[in-house]
PDB file of C-alpha atoms in Angstrom:
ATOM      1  CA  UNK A   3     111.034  95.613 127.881  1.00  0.00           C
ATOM      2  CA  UNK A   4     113.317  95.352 130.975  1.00  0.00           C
ATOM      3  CA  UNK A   5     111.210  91.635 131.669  1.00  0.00           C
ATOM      4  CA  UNK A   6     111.418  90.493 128.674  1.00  0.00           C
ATOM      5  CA  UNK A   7     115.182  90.878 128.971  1.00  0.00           C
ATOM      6  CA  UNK A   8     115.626  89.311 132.493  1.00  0.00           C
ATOM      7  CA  UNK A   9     113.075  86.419 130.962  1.00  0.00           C
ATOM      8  CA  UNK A  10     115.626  85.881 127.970  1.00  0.00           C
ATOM      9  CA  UNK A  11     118.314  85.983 130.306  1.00  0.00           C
ATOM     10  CA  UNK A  12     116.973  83.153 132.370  1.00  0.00           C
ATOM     11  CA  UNK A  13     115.376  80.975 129.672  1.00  0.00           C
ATOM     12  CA  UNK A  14     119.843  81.706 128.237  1.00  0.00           C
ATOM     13  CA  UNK A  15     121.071  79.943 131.421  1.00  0.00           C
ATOM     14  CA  UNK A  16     118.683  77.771 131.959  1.00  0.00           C
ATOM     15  CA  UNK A  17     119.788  76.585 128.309  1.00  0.00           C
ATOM     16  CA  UNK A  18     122.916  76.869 128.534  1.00  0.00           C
ATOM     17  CA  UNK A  19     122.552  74.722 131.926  1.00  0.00           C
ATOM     18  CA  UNK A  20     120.722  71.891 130.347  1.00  0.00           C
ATOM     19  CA  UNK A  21     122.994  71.904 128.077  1.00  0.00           C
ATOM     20  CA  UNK A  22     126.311  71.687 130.275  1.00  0.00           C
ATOM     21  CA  UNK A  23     124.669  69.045 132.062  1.00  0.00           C
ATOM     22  CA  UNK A  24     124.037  66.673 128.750  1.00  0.00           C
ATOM     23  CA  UNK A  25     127.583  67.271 128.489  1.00  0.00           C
ATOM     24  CA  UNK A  26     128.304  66.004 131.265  1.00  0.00           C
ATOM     25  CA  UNK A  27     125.879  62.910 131.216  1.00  0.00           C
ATOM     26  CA  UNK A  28     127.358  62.297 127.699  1.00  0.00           C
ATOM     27  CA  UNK A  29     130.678  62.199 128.841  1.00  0.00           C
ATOM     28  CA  UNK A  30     129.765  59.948 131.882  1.00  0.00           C
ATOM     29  CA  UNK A  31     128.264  57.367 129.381  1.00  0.00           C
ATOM     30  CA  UNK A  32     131.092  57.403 126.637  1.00  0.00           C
ATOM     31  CA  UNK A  33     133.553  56.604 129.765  1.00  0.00           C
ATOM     32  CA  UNK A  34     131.173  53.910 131.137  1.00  0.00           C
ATOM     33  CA  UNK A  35     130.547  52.368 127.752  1.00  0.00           C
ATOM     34  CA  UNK A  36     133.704  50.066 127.012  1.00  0.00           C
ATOM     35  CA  UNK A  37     132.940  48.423 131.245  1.00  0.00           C
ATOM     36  CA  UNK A  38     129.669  48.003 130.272  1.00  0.00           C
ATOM     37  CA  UNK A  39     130.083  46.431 126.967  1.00  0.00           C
ATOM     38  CA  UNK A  40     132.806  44.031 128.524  1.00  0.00           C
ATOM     39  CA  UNK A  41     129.813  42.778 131.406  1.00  0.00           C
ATOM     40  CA  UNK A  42     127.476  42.500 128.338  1.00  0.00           C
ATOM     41  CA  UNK A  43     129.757  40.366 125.981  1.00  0.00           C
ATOM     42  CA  UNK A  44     130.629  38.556 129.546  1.00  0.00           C
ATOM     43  CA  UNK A  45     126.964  38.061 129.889  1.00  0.00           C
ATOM     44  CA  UNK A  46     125.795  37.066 126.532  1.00  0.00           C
ATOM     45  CA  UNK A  47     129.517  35.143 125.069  1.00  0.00           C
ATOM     46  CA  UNK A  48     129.331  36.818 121.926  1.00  0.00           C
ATOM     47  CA  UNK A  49     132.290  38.843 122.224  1.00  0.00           C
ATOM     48  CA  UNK A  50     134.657  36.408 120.264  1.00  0.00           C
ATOM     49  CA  UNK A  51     137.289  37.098 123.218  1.00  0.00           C
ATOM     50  CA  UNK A  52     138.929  33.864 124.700  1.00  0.00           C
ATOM     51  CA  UNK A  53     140.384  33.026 127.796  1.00  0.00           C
ATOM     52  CA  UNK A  54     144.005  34.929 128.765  1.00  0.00           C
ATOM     53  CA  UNK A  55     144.701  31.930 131.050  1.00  0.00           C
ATOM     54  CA  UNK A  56     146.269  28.494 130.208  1.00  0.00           C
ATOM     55  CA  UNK A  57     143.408  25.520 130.024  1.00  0.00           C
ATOM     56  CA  UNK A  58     144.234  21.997 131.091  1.00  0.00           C
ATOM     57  CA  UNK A  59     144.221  19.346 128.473  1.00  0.00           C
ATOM     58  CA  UNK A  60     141.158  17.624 127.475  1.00  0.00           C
ATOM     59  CA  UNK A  61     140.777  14.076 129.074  1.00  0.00           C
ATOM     60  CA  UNK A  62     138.198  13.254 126.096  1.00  0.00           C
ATOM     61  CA  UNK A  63     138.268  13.550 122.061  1.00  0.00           C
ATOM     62  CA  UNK A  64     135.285  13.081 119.935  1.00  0.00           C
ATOM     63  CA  UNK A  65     136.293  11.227 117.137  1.00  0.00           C
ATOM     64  CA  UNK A  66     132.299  10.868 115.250  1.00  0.00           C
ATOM     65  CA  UNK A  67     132.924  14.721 113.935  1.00  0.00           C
ATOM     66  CA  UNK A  68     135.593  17.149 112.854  1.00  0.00           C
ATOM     67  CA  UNK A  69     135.838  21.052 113.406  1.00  0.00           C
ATOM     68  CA  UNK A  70     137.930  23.685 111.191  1.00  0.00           C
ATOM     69  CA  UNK A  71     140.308  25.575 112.783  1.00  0.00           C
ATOM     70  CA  UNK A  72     141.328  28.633 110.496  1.00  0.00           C
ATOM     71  CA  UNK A  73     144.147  31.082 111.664  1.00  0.00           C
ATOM     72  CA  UNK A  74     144.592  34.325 110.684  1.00  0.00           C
ATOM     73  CA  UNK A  75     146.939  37.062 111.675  1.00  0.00           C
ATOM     74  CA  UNK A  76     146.783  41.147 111.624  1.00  0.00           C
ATOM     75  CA  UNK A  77     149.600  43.545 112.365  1.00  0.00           C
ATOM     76  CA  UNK A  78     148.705  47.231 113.678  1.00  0.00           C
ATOM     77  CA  UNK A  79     150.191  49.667 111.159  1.00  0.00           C
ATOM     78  CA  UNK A  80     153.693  51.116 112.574  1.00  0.00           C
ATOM     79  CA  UNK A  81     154.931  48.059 114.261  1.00  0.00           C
ATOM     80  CA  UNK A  82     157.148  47.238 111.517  1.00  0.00           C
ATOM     81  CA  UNK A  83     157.075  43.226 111.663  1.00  0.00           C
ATOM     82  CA  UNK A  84     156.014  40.481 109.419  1.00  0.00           C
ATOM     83  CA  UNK A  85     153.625  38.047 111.534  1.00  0.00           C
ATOM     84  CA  UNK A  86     151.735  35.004 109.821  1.00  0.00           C
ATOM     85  CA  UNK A  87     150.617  31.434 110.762  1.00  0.00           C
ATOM     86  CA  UNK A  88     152.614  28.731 109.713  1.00  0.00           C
ATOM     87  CA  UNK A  89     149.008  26.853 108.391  1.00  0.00           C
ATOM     88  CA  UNK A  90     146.092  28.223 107.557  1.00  0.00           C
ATOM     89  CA  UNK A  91     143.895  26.169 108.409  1.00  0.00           C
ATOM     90  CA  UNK A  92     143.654  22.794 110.243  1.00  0.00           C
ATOM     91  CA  UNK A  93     140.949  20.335 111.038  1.00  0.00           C
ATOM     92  CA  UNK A  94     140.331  18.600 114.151  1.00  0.00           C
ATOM     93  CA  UNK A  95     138.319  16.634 116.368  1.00  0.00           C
ATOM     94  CA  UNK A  96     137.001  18.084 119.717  1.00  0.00           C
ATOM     95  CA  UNK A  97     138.925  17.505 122.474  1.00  0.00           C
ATOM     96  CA  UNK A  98     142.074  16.620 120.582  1.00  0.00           C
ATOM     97  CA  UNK A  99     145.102  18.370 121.427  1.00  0.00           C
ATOM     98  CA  UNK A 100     146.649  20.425 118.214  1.00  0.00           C
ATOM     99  CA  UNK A 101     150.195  22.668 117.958  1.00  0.00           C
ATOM    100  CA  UNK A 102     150.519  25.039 115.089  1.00  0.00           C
ATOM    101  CA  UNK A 103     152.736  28.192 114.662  1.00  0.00           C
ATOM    102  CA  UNK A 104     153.031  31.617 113.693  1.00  0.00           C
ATOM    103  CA  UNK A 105     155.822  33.094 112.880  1.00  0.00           C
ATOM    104  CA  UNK A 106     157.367  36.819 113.512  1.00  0.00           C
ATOM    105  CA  UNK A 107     160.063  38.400 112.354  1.00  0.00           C
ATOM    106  CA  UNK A 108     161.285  42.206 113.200  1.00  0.00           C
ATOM    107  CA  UNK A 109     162.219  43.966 110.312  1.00  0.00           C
ATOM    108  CA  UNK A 110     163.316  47.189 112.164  1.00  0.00           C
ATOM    109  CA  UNK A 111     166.563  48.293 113.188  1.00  0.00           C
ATOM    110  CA  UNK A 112     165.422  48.231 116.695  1.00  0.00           C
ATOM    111  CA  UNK A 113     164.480  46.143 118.716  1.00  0.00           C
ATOM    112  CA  UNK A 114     160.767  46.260 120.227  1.00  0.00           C
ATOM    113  CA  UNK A 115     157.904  43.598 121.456  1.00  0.00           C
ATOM    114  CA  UNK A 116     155.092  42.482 120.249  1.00  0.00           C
ATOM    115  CA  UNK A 117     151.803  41.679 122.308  1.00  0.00           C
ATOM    116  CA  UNK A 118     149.050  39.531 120.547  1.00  0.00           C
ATOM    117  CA  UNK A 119     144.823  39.845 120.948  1.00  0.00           C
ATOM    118  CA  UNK A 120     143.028  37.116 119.947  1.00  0.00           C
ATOM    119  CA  UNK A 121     139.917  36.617 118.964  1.00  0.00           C
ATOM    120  CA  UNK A 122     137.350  33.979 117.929  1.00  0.00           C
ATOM    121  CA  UNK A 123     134.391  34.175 114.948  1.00  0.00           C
ATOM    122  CA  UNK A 124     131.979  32.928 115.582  1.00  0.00           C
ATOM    123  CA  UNK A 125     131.960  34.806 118.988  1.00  0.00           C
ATOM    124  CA  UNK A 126     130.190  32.271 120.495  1.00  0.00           C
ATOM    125  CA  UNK A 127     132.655  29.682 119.461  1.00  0.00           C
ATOM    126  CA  UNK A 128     135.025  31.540 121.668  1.00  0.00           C
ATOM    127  CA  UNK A 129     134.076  29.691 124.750  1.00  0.00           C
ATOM    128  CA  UNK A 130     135.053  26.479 123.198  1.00  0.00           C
ATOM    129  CA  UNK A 131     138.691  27.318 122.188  1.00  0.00           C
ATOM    130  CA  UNK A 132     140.729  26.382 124.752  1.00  0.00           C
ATOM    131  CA  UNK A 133     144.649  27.320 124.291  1.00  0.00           C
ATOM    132  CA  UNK A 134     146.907  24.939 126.521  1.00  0.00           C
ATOM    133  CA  UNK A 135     149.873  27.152 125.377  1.00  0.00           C
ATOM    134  CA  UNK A 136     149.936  30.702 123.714  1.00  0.00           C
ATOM    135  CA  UNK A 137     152.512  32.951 122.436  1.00  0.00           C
ATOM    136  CA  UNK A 138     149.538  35.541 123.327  1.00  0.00           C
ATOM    137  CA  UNK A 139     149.676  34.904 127.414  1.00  0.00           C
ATOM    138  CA  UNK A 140     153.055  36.589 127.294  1.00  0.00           C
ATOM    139  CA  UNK A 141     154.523  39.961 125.230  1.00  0.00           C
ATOM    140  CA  UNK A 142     157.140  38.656 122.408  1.00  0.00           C
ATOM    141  CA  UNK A 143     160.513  40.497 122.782  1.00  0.00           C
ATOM    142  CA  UNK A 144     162.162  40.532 119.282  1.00  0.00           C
ATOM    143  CA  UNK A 145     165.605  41.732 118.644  1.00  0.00           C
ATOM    144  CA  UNK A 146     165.907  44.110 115.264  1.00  0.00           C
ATOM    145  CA  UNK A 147     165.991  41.561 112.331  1.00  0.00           C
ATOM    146  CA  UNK A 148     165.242  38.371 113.992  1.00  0.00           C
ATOM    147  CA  UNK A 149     162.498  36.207 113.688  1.00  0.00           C
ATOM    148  CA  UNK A 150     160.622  33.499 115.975  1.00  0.00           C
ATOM    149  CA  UNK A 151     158.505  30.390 116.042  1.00  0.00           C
ATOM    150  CA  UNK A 152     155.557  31.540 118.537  1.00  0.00           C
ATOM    151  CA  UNK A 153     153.858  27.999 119.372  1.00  0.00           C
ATOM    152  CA  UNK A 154     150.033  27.738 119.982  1.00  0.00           C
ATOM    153  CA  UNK A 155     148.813  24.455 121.335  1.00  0.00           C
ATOM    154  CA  UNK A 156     145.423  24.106 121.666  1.00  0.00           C
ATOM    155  CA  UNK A 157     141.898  21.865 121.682  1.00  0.00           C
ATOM    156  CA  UNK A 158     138.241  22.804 120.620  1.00  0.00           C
ATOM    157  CA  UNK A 159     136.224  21.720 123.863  1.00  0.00           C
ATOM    158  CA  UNK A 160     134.229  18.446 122.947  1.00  0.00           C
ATOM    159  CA  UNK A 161     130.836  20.579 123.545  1.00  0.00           C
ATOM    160  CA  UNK A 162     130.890  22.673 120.861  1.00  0.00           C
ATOM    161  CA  UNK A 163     127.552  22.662 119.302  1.00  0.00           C
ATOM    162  CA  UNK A 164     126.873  20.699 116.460  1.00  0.00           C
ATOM    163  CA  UNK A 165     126.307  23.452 113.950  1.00  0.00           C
ATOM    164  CA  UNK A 166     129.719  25.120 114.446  1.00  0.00           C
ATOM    165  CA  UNK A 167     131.705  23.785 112.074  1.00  0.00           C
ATOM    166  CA  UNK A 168     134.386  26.050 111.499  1.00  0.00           C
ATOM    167  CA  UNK A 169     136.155  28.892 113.671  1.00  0.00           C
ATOM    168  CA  UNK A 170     138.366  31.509 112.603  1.00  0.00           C
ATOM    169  CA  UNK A 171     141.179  32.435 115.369  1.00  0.00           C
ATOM    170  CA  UNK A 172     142.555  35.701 114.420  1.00  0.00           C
ATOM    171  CA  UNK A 173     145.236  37.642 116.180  1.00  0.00           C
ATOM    172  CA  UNK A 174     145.985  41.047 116.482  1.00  0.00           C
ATOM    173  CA  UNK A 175     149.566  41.851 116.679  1.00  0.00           C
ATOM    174  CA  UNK A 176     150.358  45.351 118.541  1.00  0.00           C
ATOM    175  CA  UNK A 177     153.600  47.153 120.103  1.00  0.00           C
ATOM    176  CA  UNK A 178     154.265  47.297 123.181  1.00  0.00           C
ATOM    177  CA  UNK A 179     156.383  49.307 125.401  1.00  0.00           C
ATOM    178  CA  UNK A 180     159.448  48.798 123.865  1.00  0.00           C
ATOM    179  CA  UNK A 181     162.905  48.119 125.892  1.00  0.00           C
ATOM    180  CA  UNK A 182     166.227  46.541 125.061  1.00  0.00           C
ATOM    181  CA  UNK A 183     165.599  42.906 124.114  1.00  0.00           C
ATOM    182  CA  UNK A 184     168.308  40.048 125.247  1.00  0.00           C
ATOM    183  CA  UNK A 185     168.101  37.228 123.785  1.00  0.00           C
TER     184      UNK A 185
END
């Protein structure tokens, strides 16, 4: 009887060990996972993320076609502002160089700022989106019950492939760390 005991005691922790250490391998690949998606969607361009960086101007348009531009615009729940694009849509040739608006407006009795994420669908379109100017390179400051014009100038790189036709650019409007605004 006494084995059997000291047998169920060591088949315990040697459960209780593999089991602590699938915890622990678990945890290791839930904190690796967002790095290792961002290589993957680096790898593959289907992320829909475009660049954070200002592009130069195209020095070529291609007049024998015509790509949609749709803009849409999302505001995370708390942030307590109105955010929209001025068009909603907007076609163009590749390489031509395009300025549309959105437009904020704080309806708190604070003030706070605002950081936008794009985002491109088709994700693979993403690479051909280039934004000369963005409201999102830079966090928006917005004194309570103002508004603003945030510009967006911007071209769809001539080598788009022919069977993207359209591309939505969505942005994600967040808080961020919010300090006394002058203006």
């Amino acid at each position: 009887m006494r084995e059997s005991n000291e047998q169920d005691n060591k088949n315990t922790s040697r459960s209780a060990m593999k089991l602590a250490g699938m915890a622990v391998l678990m945890f290791g690949f839930a904190f690796a996972l967002v790095p290792l998606y961002d290589v993957f969607c680096d790898i593959t361009g289907i992320n829909g993320k475009t660049d954070d960086v200002a592009a130069q101007e195209s020095q070529q348009v291609d007049f024998s076609r015509t790509v949609t531009v749709e803009f849409v615009a999302y505001i995370n729940p708390g942030l307590g502002w109105d955010f929209v694009p001025e068009m909603k849509r907007i076609s163009v040739h590749p390489g031509e160089t395009r300025t549309i608006a959105y437009r904020a407006m704080n309806n708190t009795l604070t003030d706070s700022i605002g950081q936008a994420v794009p985002s491109v669908s088709p994700g693979l379109a993403a690479q051909y989106l280039n934004k000369i100017e963005c409201f999102c390179f830079n966090r928006q400051p917005l004194a309570a019950g103002k508004d603003a014009e945030l510009p967006l100038v911007f071209y769809v790189d001539p080598a788009i492939p022919d069977d993207i036709n359209t591309l939505t650019l969505a942005y994600t409007l967040f808080s961020a760390k919010t300090e006394p605004v002058t203006q």
